[in-house]
mmCIF file of C-alpha atoms and ligand atoms in Angstrom:
data_model
loop_
_atom_site.group_PDB
_atom_site.id
_atom_site.type_symbol
_atom_site.label_atom_id
_atom_site.label_comp_id
_atom_site.label_asym_id
_atom_site.label_seq_id
_atom_site.Cartn_x
_atom_site.Cartn_y
_atom_site.Cartn_z
ATOM 1 C CA GLU A 1 -126.300 47.749 59.300
ATOM 2 C CA ASP A 2 -128.807 45.604 57.582
ATOM 3 C CA GLU A 3 -132.219 44.777 58.909
ATOM 4 C CA ALA A 4 -131.428 41.140 59.417
ATOM 5 C CA PHE A 5 -128.544 42.018 61.783
ATOM 6 C CA LEU A 6 -130.667 44.506 63.818
ATOM 7 C CA ALA A 7 -133.459 41.894 64.074
ATOM 8 C CA ALA A 8 -131.097 39.257 65.232
ATOM 9 C CA PHE A 9 -129.599 41.575 67.781
ATOM 10 C CA GLN A 10 -132.999 42.497 69.103
ATOM 11 C CA GLU A 11 -133.830 38.783 69.365
ATOM 12 C CA ARG A 12 -130.915 38.394 71.671
ATOM 13 C CA ILE A 13 -131.925 41.278 73.797
ATOM 14 C CA ASP A 14 -135.540 39.923 73.906
ATOM 15 C CA ALA A 15 -134.181 36.552 75.033
ATOM 16 C CA GLU A 16 -132.346 38.368 77.908
ATOM 17 C CA GLN A 17 -128.940 37.363 76.616
ATOM 18 C CA LYS A 18 -126.129 39.580 77.923
ATOM 19 C CA ILE A 19 -124.172 41.522 75.302
ATOM 20 C CA GLU A 20 -120.443 41.269 75.927
ATOM 21 C CA PRO A 21 -117.662 43.599 74.655
ATOM 22 C CA ASN A 22 -116.582 41.508 71.617
ATOM 23 C CA ASP A 23 -120.145 40.773 70.414
ATOM 24 C CA PRO A 24 -121.375 42.586 67.299
ATOM 25 C CA MET A 25 -123.715 45.350 68.258
ATOM 26 C CA PRO A 26 -125.435 48.171 66.473
ATOM 27 C CA GLU A 27 -123.561 51.463 66.394
ATOM 28 C CA GLY A 28 -126.372 53.190 68.123
ATOM 29 C CA TYR A 29 -126.310 50.698 70.986
ATOM 30 C CA ARG A 30 -122.582 51.269 71.478
ATOM 31 C CA LYS A 31 -122.913 55.030 71.322
ATOM 32 C CA THR A 32 -125.842 55.077 73.825
ATOM 33 C CA LEU A 33 -123.862 52.961 76.304
ATOM 34 C CA ILE A 34 -120.648 55.042 75.962
ATOM 35 C CA ARG A 35 -122.779 58.180 76.555
ATOM 36 C CA GLN A 36 -124.580 56.849 79.572
ATOM 37 C CA ILE A 37 -121.754 55.003 81.207
ATOM 38 C CA SER A 38 -119.289 57.775 80.742
ATOM 39 C CA GLN A 39 -121.734 60.281 82.101
ATOM 40 C CA HIS A 40 -122.402 58.086 85.071
ATOM 41 C CA ALA A 41 -118.593 57.842 85.692
ATOM 42 C CA HIS A 42 -118.269 61.610 85.455
ATOM 43 C CA SER A 43 -121.143 62.010 87.941
ATOM 44 C CA GLU A 44 -119.252 59.858 90.418
ATOM 45 C CA ILE A 45 -116.043 61.812 90.121
ATOM 46 C CA ILE A 46 -117.607 65.303 90.088
ATOM 47 C CA GLY A 47 -119.871 63.989 92.946
ATOM 48 C CA MET A 48 -116.813 63.583 95.138
ATOM 49 C CA GLN A 49 -116.639 67.434 95.440
ATOM 50 C CA PRO A 50 -119.614 68.430 97.508
ATOM 51 C CA GLU A 51 -118.896 65.876 100.225
ATOM 52 C CA GLY A 52 -115.147 66.094 99.893
ATOM 53 C CA ASN A 53 -115.424 69.543 101.159
ATOM 54 C CA TRP A 54 -116.691 68.340 104.541
ATOM 55 C CA ILE A 55 -114.094 65.637 105.274
ATOM 56 C CA SER A 56 -111.972 68.083 107.283
ATOM 57 C CA ARG A 57 -115.071 69.494 109.069
ATOM 58 C CA ALA A 58 -116.762 66.260 110.069
ATOM 59 C CA PRO A 59 -117.940 66.519 113.708
ATOM 60 C CA SER A 60 -116.182 63.442 115.063
ATOM 61 C CA LEU A 61 -113.457 60.898 114.078
ATOM 62 C CA ARG A 62 -116.140 58.265 113.490
ATOM 63 C CA ARG A 63 -118.096 60.511 111.123
ATOM 64 C CA LYS A 64 -114.912 61.475 109.331
ATOM 65 C CA ALA A 65 -113.848 57.830 108.768
ATOM 66 C CA ALA A 66 -117.254 56.988 107.352
ATOM 67 C CA LEU A 67 -117.337 59.995 105.055
ATOM 68 C CA MET A 68 -113.824 59.498 103.870
ATOM 69 C CA ALA A 69 -114.662 55.831 102.996
ATOM 70 C CA LYS A 70 -117.776 56.939 101.131
ATOM 71 C CA VAL A 71 -116.038 59.596 99.084
ATOM 72 C CA GLN A 72 -113.317 57.079 98.257
ATOM 73 C CA ASP A 73 -115.945 54.608 97.145
ATOM 74 C CA GLU A 74 -117.290 57.184 94.697
ATOM 75 C CA GLY A 75 -113.842 57.682 93.240
ATOM 76 C CA GLY A 76 -113.759 53.794 92.884
ATOM 77 C CA HIS A 77 -117.119 53.687 91.197
ATOM 78 C CA GLY A 78 -115.965 56.307 88.680
ATOM 79 C CA LEU A 79 -112.886 54.235 87.821
ATOM 80 C CA TYR A 80 -114.899 51.020 87.597
ATOM 81 C CA LEU A 81 -117.386 52.704 85.286
ATOM 82 C CA TYR A 82 -114.620 54.283 83.046
ATOM 83 C CA SER A 83 -113.329 50.720 82.622
ATOM 84 C CA ALA A 84 -116.755 49.435 81.713
ATOM 85 C CA ALA A 85 -116.990 52.230 79.106
ATOM 86 C CA GLU A 86 -113.471 51.465 77.746
ATOM 87 C CA THR A 87 -114.793 47.962 76.874
ATOM 88 C CA LEU A 88 -116.825 49.686 74.127
ATOM 89 C CA GLY A 89 -113.838 51.180 72.358
ATOM 90 C CA ILE A 90 -113.383 54.656 73.835
ATOM 91 C CA SER A 91 -110.214 55.632 75.726
ATOM 92 C CA ARG A 92 -110.252 57.228 79.161
ATOM 93 C CA GLU A 93 -108.437 60.264 77.791
ATOM 94 C CA GLU A 94 -111.263 60.850 75.280
ATOM 95 C CA MET A 95 -113.806 60.586 78.051
ATOM 96 C CA TYR A 96 -111.979 63.090 80.216
ATOM 97 C CA ASP A 97 -111.672 65.476 77.327
ATOM 98 C CA GLN A 98 -115.518 65.276 76.834
ATOM 99 C CA LEU A 99 -116.054 66.107 80.388
ATOM 100 C CA LEU A 100 -113.606 69.053 80.488
ATOM 101 C CA SER A 101 -114.895 70.503 77.191
ATOM 102 C CA GLY A 102 -118.532 70.264 78.283
ATOM 103 C CA ALA A 103 -119.416 67.774 75.571
ATOM 104 C CA ALA A 104 -120.364 65.221 78.176
ATOM 105 C CA LYS A 105 -122.802 65.817 81.050
ATOM 106 C CA TYR A 106 -122.692 64.733 84.709
ATOM 107 C CA SER A 107 -125.665 64.536 87.009
ATOM 108 C CA SER A 108 -127.324 67.864 87.740
ATOM 109 C CA ILE A 109 -127.438 67.198 91.453
ATOM 110 C CA PHE A 110 -123.732 67.843 91.880
ATOM 111 C CA ASN A 111 -124.175 71.429 90.976
ATOM 112 C CA TYR A 112 -125.812 72.218 94.299
ATOM 113 C CA PRO A 113 -123.703 73.192 97.240
ATOM 114 C CA ALA A 114 -123.287 71.272 100.540
ATOM 115 C CA LEU A 115 -123.667 74.167 103.013
ATOM 116 C CA THR A 116 -124.084 72.408 106.362
ATOM 117 C CA TRP A 117 -123.206 69.140 108.059
ATOM 118 C CA ALA A 118 -126.879 68.202 107.666
ATOM 119 C CA ASP A 119 -126.452 68.329 103.931
ATOM 120 C CA ILE A 120 -123.956 65.452 104.239
ATOM 121 C CA GLY A 121 -126.821 63.518 105.817
ATOM 122 C CA ALA A 122 -129.312 64.626 103.009
ATOM 123 C CA ILE A 123 -126.893 63.715 100.263
ATOM 124 C CA GLY A 124 -126.422 60.130 101.586
ATOM 125 C CA TRP A 125 -130.108 59.699 102.420
ATOM 126 C CA LEU A 126 -131.595 61.339 99.190
ATOM 127 C CA VAL A 127 -128.915 61.474 96.579
ATOM 128 C CA ASP A 128 -127.534 58.034 97.188
ATOM 129 C CA GLY A 129 -131.145 56.836 97.711
ATOM 130 C CA ALA A 130 -132.024 58.062 94.368
ATOM 131 C CA ALA A 131 -128.861 56.645 92.823
ATOM 132 C CA ILE A 132 -129.706 53.157 94.198
ATOM 133 C CA MET A 133 -133.229 53.242 92.860
ATOM 134 C CA ASN A 134 -131.902 53.972 89.404
ATOM 135 C CA GLN A 135 -129.016 51.601 89.658
ATOM 136 C CA ILE A 136 -130.807 48.462 91.004
ATOM 137 C CA ALA A 137 -132.654 48.486 87.617
ATOM 138 C CA LEU A 138 -129.320 48.902 85.894
ATOM 139 C CA CYS A 139 -128.012 45.611 87.400
ATOM 140 C CA ARG A 140 -130.225 44.033 84.780
ATOM 141 C CA CYS A 141 -128.984 46.034 81.899
ATOM 142 C CA SER A 142 -128.435 44.056 78.721
ATOM 143 C CA TYR A 143 -124.770 45.107 78.537
ATOM 144 C CA GLY A 144 -122.848 42.659 80.680
ATOM 145 C CA PRO A 145 -119.888 44.768 82.010
ATOM 146 C CA TYR A 146 -122.201 47.576 83.073
ATOM 147 C CA ALA A 147 -124.702 45.363 84.747
ATOM 148 C CA ARG A 148 -122.002 43.493 86.662
ATOM 149 C CA ALA A 149 -120.375 46.747 87.765
ATOM 150 C CA MET A 150 -123.725 47.941 89.097
ATOM 151 C CA ILE A 151 -123.987 44.991 91.550
ATOM 152 C CA ARG A 152 -121.062 45.959 93.663
ATOM 153 C CA ILE A 153 -121.749 49.639 93.194
ATOM 154 C CA CYS A 154 -125.314 49.226 94.560
ATOM 155 C CA LYS A 155 -123.956 47.379 97.685
ATOM 156 C CA GLU A 156 -121.628 50.267 98.400
ATOM 157 C CA GLU A 157 -124.351 52.855 97.801
ATOM 158 C CA SER A 158 -126.626 51.204 100.268
ATOM 159 C CA PHE A 159 -123.917 51.783 102.966
ATOM 160 C CA HIS A 160 -123.770 55.373 101.825
ATOM 161 C CA GLN A 161 -127.547 55.852 102.106
ATOM 162 C CA ARG A 162 -127.595 54.435 105.585
ATOM 163 C CA GLN A 163 -124.608 56.526 106.556
ATOM 164 C CA GLY A 164 -126.555 59.695 105.568
ATOM 165 C CA TYR A 165 -129.825 58.620 107.047
ATOM 166 C CA GLU A 166 -128.065 57.914 110.368
ATOM 167 C CA ILE A 167 -126.591 61.411 110.413
ATOM 168 C CA LEU A 168 -130.106 62.806 110.052
ATOM 169 C CA ILE A 169 -131.523 60.458 112.760
ATOM 170 C CA THR A 170 -128.841 61.933 115.083
ATOM 171 C CA LEU A 171 -129.686 65.550 114.238
ATOM 172 C CA CYS A 172 -133.418 65.003 114.416
ATOM 173 C CA ASN A 173 -133.003 63.605 117.912
ATOM 174 C CA GLY A 174 -130.806 66.586 118.967
ATOM 175 C CA SER A 175 -131.388 70.249 119.681
ATOM 176 C CA ASP A 176 -134.120 72.312 118.065
ATOM 177 C CA GLU A 177 -131.382 73.964 116.029
ATOM 178 C CA GLN A 178 -130.008 70.688 114.753
ATOM 179 C CA LYS A 179 -133.499 69.548 113.800
ATOM 180 C CA GLU A 180 -133.934 72.868 111.898
ATOM 181 C CA MET A 181 -130.668 72.201 110.139
ATOM 182 C CA ALA A 182 -132.031 68.798 108.935
ATOM 183 C CA GLN A 183 -135.240 70.361 107.744
ATOM 184 C CA ASP A 184 -133.396 72.992 105.850
ATOM 185 C CA ALA A 185 -131.208 70.355 104.097
ATOM 186 C CA LEU A 186 -134.323 68.348 103.140
ATOM 187 C CA ASN A 187 -135.982 71.510 101.880
ATOM 188 C CA ARG A 188 -133.007 72.270 99.581
ATOM 189 C CA PHE A 189 -132.287 68.705 98.367
ATOM 190 C CA TRP A 190 -135.734 67.322 97.865
ATOM 191 C CA TRP A 191 -136.458 68.726 94.409
ATOM 192 C CA PRO A 192 -132.878 68.434 92.971
ATOM 193 C CA SER A 193 -132.915 64.710 94.099
ATOM 194 C CA LEU A 194 -136.173 64.209 92.217
ATOM 195 C CA MET A 195 -134.615 65.811 89.087
ATOM 196 C CA MET A 196 -131.784 63.204 89.147
ATOM 197 C CA PHE A 197 -134.148 60.779 87.499
ATOM 198 C CA GLY A 198 -134.139 62.923 84.298
ATOM 199 C CA PRO A 199 -136.902 64.529 82.265
ATOM 200 C CA SER A 200 -140.500 63.325 82.155
ATOM 201 C CA GLU A 201 -141.838 61.078 79.417
ATOM 202 C CA GLY A 202 -142.127 63.401 76.446
ATOM 203 C CA GLN A 203 -138.773 65.141 77.086
ATOM 204 C CA SER A 204 -136.734 61.906 77.647
ATOM 205 C CA VAL A 205 -135.454 61.556 74.116
ATOM 206 C CA HIS A 206 -133.410 58.410 74.750
ATOM 207 C CA SER A 207 -135.811 56.423 76.870
ATOM 208 C CA GLN A 208 -137.836 54.657 74.151
ATOM 209 C CA GLN A 209 -134.840 53.139 72.382
ATOM 210 C CA SER A 210 -133.026 52.487 75.569
ATOM 211 C CA MET A 211 -135.897 50.525 76.961
ATOM 212 C CA LEU A 212 -136.187 48.530 73.718
ATOM 213 C CA TRP A 213 -132.627 47.532 74.052
ATOM 214 C CA LYS A 214 -133.103 46.865 77.826
ATOM 215 C CA ILE A 215 -130.396 49.378 78.779
ATOM 216 C CA LYS A 216 -133.104 50.955 80.814
ATOM 217 C CA ARG A 217 -135.826 48.887 82.352
ATOM 218 C CA PHE A 218 -138.107 51.624 83.726
ATOM 219 C CA SER A 219 -139.113 55.036 82.566
ATOM 220 C CA ASN A 220 -137.567 58.086 84.435
ATOM 221 C CA ASP A 221 -141.041 58.889 85.886
ATOM 222 C CA ASP A 222 -141.584 55.266 87.174
ATOM 223 C CA LEU A 223 -138.284 55.255 89.018
ATOM 224 C CA ARG A 224 -138.907 58.788 90.421
ATOM 225 C CA ASP A 225 -142.360 57.595 91.720
ATOM 226 C CA LYS A 226 -140.784 54.566 93.265
ATOM 227 C CA PHE A 227 -138.262 56.831 95.059
ATOM 228 C CA ILE A 228 -140.885 59.091 96.327
ATOM 229 C CA ASN A 229 -143.011 56.246 97.712
ATOM 230 C CA ALA A 230 -139.953 54.723 99.479
ATOM 231 C CA THR A 231 -138.671 58.045 100.864
ATOM 232 C CA VAL A 232 -141.705 59.881 102.238
ATOM 233 C CA PRO A 233 -142.204 57.321 105.061
ATOM 234 C CA GLN A 234 -138.523 57.757 105.964
ATOM 235 C CA ALA A 235 -139.075 61.606 106.288
ATOM 236 C CA GLU A 236 -142.073 60.961 108.476
ATOM 237 C CA PHE A 237 -139.910 58.746 110.726
ATOM 238 C CA LEU A 238 -137.398 61.480 111.035
ATOM 239 C CA GLY A 239 -140.172 63.917 111.872
ATOM 240 C CA LEU A 240 -139.378 66.098 108.882
ATOM 241 C CA LYS A 241 -141.795 67.702 106.363
ATOM 242 C CA VAL A 242 -141.267 66.987 102.679
ATOM 243 C CA PRO A 243 -141.296 70.534 100.939
ATOM 244 C CA ASP A 244 -144.207 69.677 98.580
ATOM 245 C CA LEU A 245 -147.703 71.040 99.487
ATOM 246 C CA GLU A 246 -149.283 68.927 96.809
ATOM 247 C CA LEU A 247 -147.805 65.673 98.098
ATOM 248 C CA LYS A 248 -150.684 63.308 98.945
ATOM 249 C CA TRP A 249 -151.230 59.571 99.277
ATOM 250 C CA ASN A 250 -153.353 58.233 96.439
ATOM 251 C CA GLU A 251 -155.214 55.146 97.700
ATOM 252 C CA GLU A 252 -156.221 53.994 94.192
ATOM 253 C CA LYS A 253 -152.746 53.887 92.753
ATOM 254 C CA GLN A 254 -151.123 52.970 96.140
ATOM 255 C CA GLY A 255 -148.579 55.776 95.765
ATOM 256 C CA TYR A 256 -148.065 59.416 96.234
ATOM 257 C CA ASP A 257 -149.185 62.170 93.932
ATOM 258 C CA HIS A 258 -146.739 65.046 93.965
ATOM 259 C CA GLY A 259 -146.310 68.679 92.761
ATOM 260 C CA GLU A 260 -144.779 69.679 89.533
ATOM 261 C CA ILE A 261 -141.016 69.721 89.165
ATOM 262 C CA ASP A 262 -139.469 72.962 88.058
ATOM 263 C CA TRP A 263 -138.245 71.766 84.753
ATOM 264 C CA ASP A 264 -136.797 75.184 83.849
ATOM 265 C CA GLU A 265 -134.515 74.939 86.823
ATOM 266 C CA PHE A 266 -133.582 71.365 85.788
ATOM 267 C CA TRP A 267 -132.354 72.430 82.214
ATOM 268 C CA ARG A 268 -130.767 75.569 83.463
ATOM 269 C CA VAL A 269 -128.558 73.408 85.774
ATOM 270 C CA VAL A 270 -128.054 70.768 83.035
ATOM 271 C CA LYS A 271 -126.982 73.405 80.579
ATOM 272 C CA GLY A 272 -124.244 74.816 82.946
ATOM 273 C CA ASP A 273 -125.991 77.551 84.862
ATOM 274 C CA GLY A 274 -126.624 75.979 88.178
ATOM 275 C CA PRO A 275 -125.344 77.305 91.584
ATOM 276 C CA CYS A 276 -121.992 75.457 91.365
ATOM 277 C CA ASN A 277 -121.449 74.336 87.674
ATOM 278 C CA ARG A 278 -118.520 76.709 87.187
ATOM 279 C CA GLU A 279 -116.866 75.848 90.476
ATOM 280 C CA ARG A 280 -117.192 72.099 89.877
ATOM 281 C CA MET A 281 -115.543 72.360 86.460
ATOM 282 C CA ARG A 282 -112.960 74.779 87.638
ATOM 283 C CA THR A 283 -111.931 72.299 90.391
ATOM 284 C CA ARG A 284 -111.964 69.414 87.932
ATOM 285 C CA ARG A 285 -109.699 71.182 85.547
ATOM 286 C CA ARG A 286 -107.365 72.192 88.306
ATOM 287 C CA VAL A 287 -106.872 68.727 89.559
ATOM 288 C CA GLU A 288 -106.483 67.358 86.134
ATOM 289 C CA ALA A 289 -103.587 69.814 85.554
ATOM 290 C CA GLU A 290 -102.118 69.156 88.980
ATOM 291 C CA GLY A 291 -102.177 65.322 88.322
ATOM 292 C CA ALA A 292 -100.488 65.608 84.964
ATOM 293 C CA TRP A 293 -97.080 64.841 86.363
ATOM 294 C CA VAL A 294 -98.317 61.582 87.989
ATOM 295 C CA ARG A 295 -99.710 60.419 84.535
ATOM 296 C CA GLU A 296 -96.531 61.320 82.821
ATOM 297 C CA ALA A 297 -94.410 59.452 85.390
ATOM 298 C CA ALA A 298 -96.665 56.463 85.112
ATOM 299 C CA HIS A 299 -96.457 56.453 81.325
ATOM 300 C CA ALA A 300 -92.650 56.740 81.458
ATOM 301 C CA TYR A 301 -92.394 53.886 83.910
ATOM 302 C CA ALA A 302 -94.624 51.694 81.796
ATOM 303 C CA GLN A 303 -92.555 52.570 78.726
ATOM 304 C CA LYS A 304 -89.343 51.740 80.544
ATOM 305 C CA ARG A 305 -90.674 48.357 81.612
ATOM 306 C CA ALA A 306 -91.842 47.573 78.140
ATOM 307 C CA ASP A 307 -88.468 48.546 76.648
ATOM 308 C CA ARG A 308 -86.687 46.385 79.150
ATOM 309 C CA GLN A 309 -88.909 43.422 78.326
ATOM 310 C CA ALA A 310 -88.264 43.885 74.679
ATOM 311 C CA ALA A 311 -84.526 44.070 75.105
HETATM 312 N N1 LIG B 1 -128.473 65.524 85.050
HETATM 313 O O1 LIG B 1 -133.361 60.996 77.358
HETATM 314 P P1 LIG B 1 -132.940 61.165 78.791
HETATM 315 C C1 LIG B 1 -124.134 59.023 91.516
HETATM 316 C C2 LIG B 1 -129.810 64.381 80.245
HETATM 317 S S1 LIG B 1 -125.832 58.834 90.893
HETATM 318 C C3 LIG B 1 -127.909 65.854 83.895
HETATM 319 O O2 LIG B 1 -133.900 60.782 79.808
HETATM 320 P P2 LIG B 1 -131.146 58.974 79.497
HETATM 321 C C4 LIG B 1 -123.851 58.379 92.810
HETATM 322 C C5 LIG B 1 -129.484 63.205 79.593
HETATM 323 O O3 LIG B 1 -128.068 62.815 79.782
HETATM 324 C C6 LIG B 1 -125.914 60.051 89.504
HETATM 325 N N2 LIG B 1 -128.339 65.468 82.778
HETATM 326 O O4 LIG B 1 -131.508 60.482 78.934
HETATM 327 C C7 LIG B 1 -123.500 59.297 93.754
HETATM 328 C C8 LIG B 1 -129.797 63.496 78.051
HETATM 329 O O5 LIG B 1 -128.717 64.313 77.526
HETATM 330 P P3 LIG B 1 -127.586 63.807 76.544
HETATM 331 C C9 LIG B 1 -125.425 59.477 88.204
HETATM 332 C C10 LIG B 1 -129.393 64.695 82.674
HETATM 333 O O6 LIG B 1 -129.741 58.818 79.473
HETATM 334 C C11 LIG B 1 -124.120 59.687 94.870
HETATM 335 C C12 LIG B 1 -131.008 64.418 78.237
HETATM 336 O O7 LIG B 1 -130.911 64.850 79.588
HETATM 337 N N3 LIG B 1 -126.333 58.237 87.813
HETATM 338 O O8 LIG B 1 -123.366 59.629 90.791
HETATM 339 C C13 LIG B 1 -130.060 64.277 83.820
HETATM 340 O O9 LIG B 1 -132.088 57.923 78.768
HETATM 341 C C14 LIG B 1 -123.691 60.574 95.778
HETATM 342 C C15 LIG B 1 -132.283 63.705 78.027
HETATM 343 O O10 LIG B 1 -132.540 62.650 79.045
HETATM 344 C C16 LIG B 1 -126.322 57.894 86.543
HETATM 345 O O11 LIG B 1 -125.702 58.499 85.638
HETATM 346 C C17 LIG B 1 -129.594 64.719 85.069
HETATM 347 N N4 LIG B 1 -130.125 64.378 86.250
HETATM 348 O O12 LIG B 1 -131.785 58.978 80.945
HETATM 349 C C18 LIG B 1 -122.050 59.930 93.637
HETATM 350 C C19 LIG B 1 -127.172 56.671 86.282
HETATM 351 N N5 LIG B 1 -131.124 63.577 83.475
HETATM 352 O O13 LIG B 1 -126.863 62.616 77.278
HETATM 353 C C20 LIG B 1 -121.667 60.820 94.603
HETATM 354 C C21 LIG B 1 -127.015 56.226 84.841
HETATM 355 C C22 LIG B 1 -131.141 63.496 82.121
HETATM 356 O O14 LIG B 1 -128.319 63.279 75.341
HETATM 357 C C23 LIG B 1 -122.404 61.148 95.705
HETATM 358 N N6 LIG B 1 -127.700 57.025 83.946
HETATM 359 N N7 LIG B 1 -130.087 64.184 81.666
HETATM 360 O O15 LIG B 1 -126.656 64.874 76.265
HETATM 361 C C24 LIG B 1 -129.098 56.848 83.543
HETATM 362 O O16 LIG B 1 -129.828 56.005 84.208
HETATM 363 C C25 LIG B 1 -129.703 57.729 82.609
HETATM 364 O O17 LIG B 1 -128.696 58.268 81.795
HETATM 365 C C26 LIG B 1 -130.568 58.854 83.136
HETATM 366 C C27 LIG B 1 -131.058 59.761 81.977
HETATM 367 C C28 LIG B 1 -131.744 58.302 83.903
HETATM 368 C C29 LIG B 1 -129.793 59.841 84.059
#
């Protein structure tokens, strides 16, 4: 790739032109997008597991219908995102293989268990809340198909967020035991939700280049701070306590100061040693094997139609 090509590409990016699938692009740009979009897709698919577990245990028909719709949406987001990644020249099978072999990551957050019904509230409120904060910025990503996919996905995520917050409002207005359940869920999900935004400045190896290419618009730390500033008042409204003794309003910066994130825990979970990593992958492998006959049948049917058309 010569310098003139790279400079011309950067000029298009700087002029806020969207890059489309058939446009020439630097190999690094293509690779970065395949990595990020496919890992985003894997997160959606693996992210169905913690909540999927609770569909049959939802406390009412109404709660069950909402949760089922949410988990289905996540499956839809995954498929949408796999399609966006395919426009960059990788096949879905390759992406699945990368997930199953461990070569591709998925978000650390889905390696934590959903132990109680309050966790379903906390996942909607905090996990989808963090996802939206990150994805709103991605609606302006320089790669057209990814940016456009994000618009619809963000709309659905905001329904998910409200669904979760409403579960917690109900629990917090309930018995002491229910309120304790809500507090316990916040205690366990707060820090892992902050970790979703990725490592801090020095450790975020991809940020600088991704910001230059306008794949990312904000640093991991900036988005994390925005999330904290938006979420702390919501916890106060619920009457819950954020489990961070160092959390304090900073008048000067008009934002919260917060305690240090346990980065050892983050990297441990990212590298496969979190509470549920093995279980998530085991489940994913099992359903992949169980679904093999469906894919075979679909291929055979497509082949038969193609043969008939050719004849
Ligand atoms: N977990 O240099 P950076 C959802 C990795 S929302 C695991 O900062 P980058 C919705 C990173 O990949 C969740 N790994 O990387 C939902 C890289 O390793 P690599 C998904 C992480 O890409 C809600 C290394 O660390 N959302 O699913 C994490 O510039 C409820 C260095 O990091 C997205 O994927 C982590 N938390 O920034 C579903 C959004 N953080 O790839 C169900 C799109 C970092 O070289 C229920 N992605 N790493 O092997 C992004 O915005 C970015 O990729 C970041 C990371 C911000 C996640």
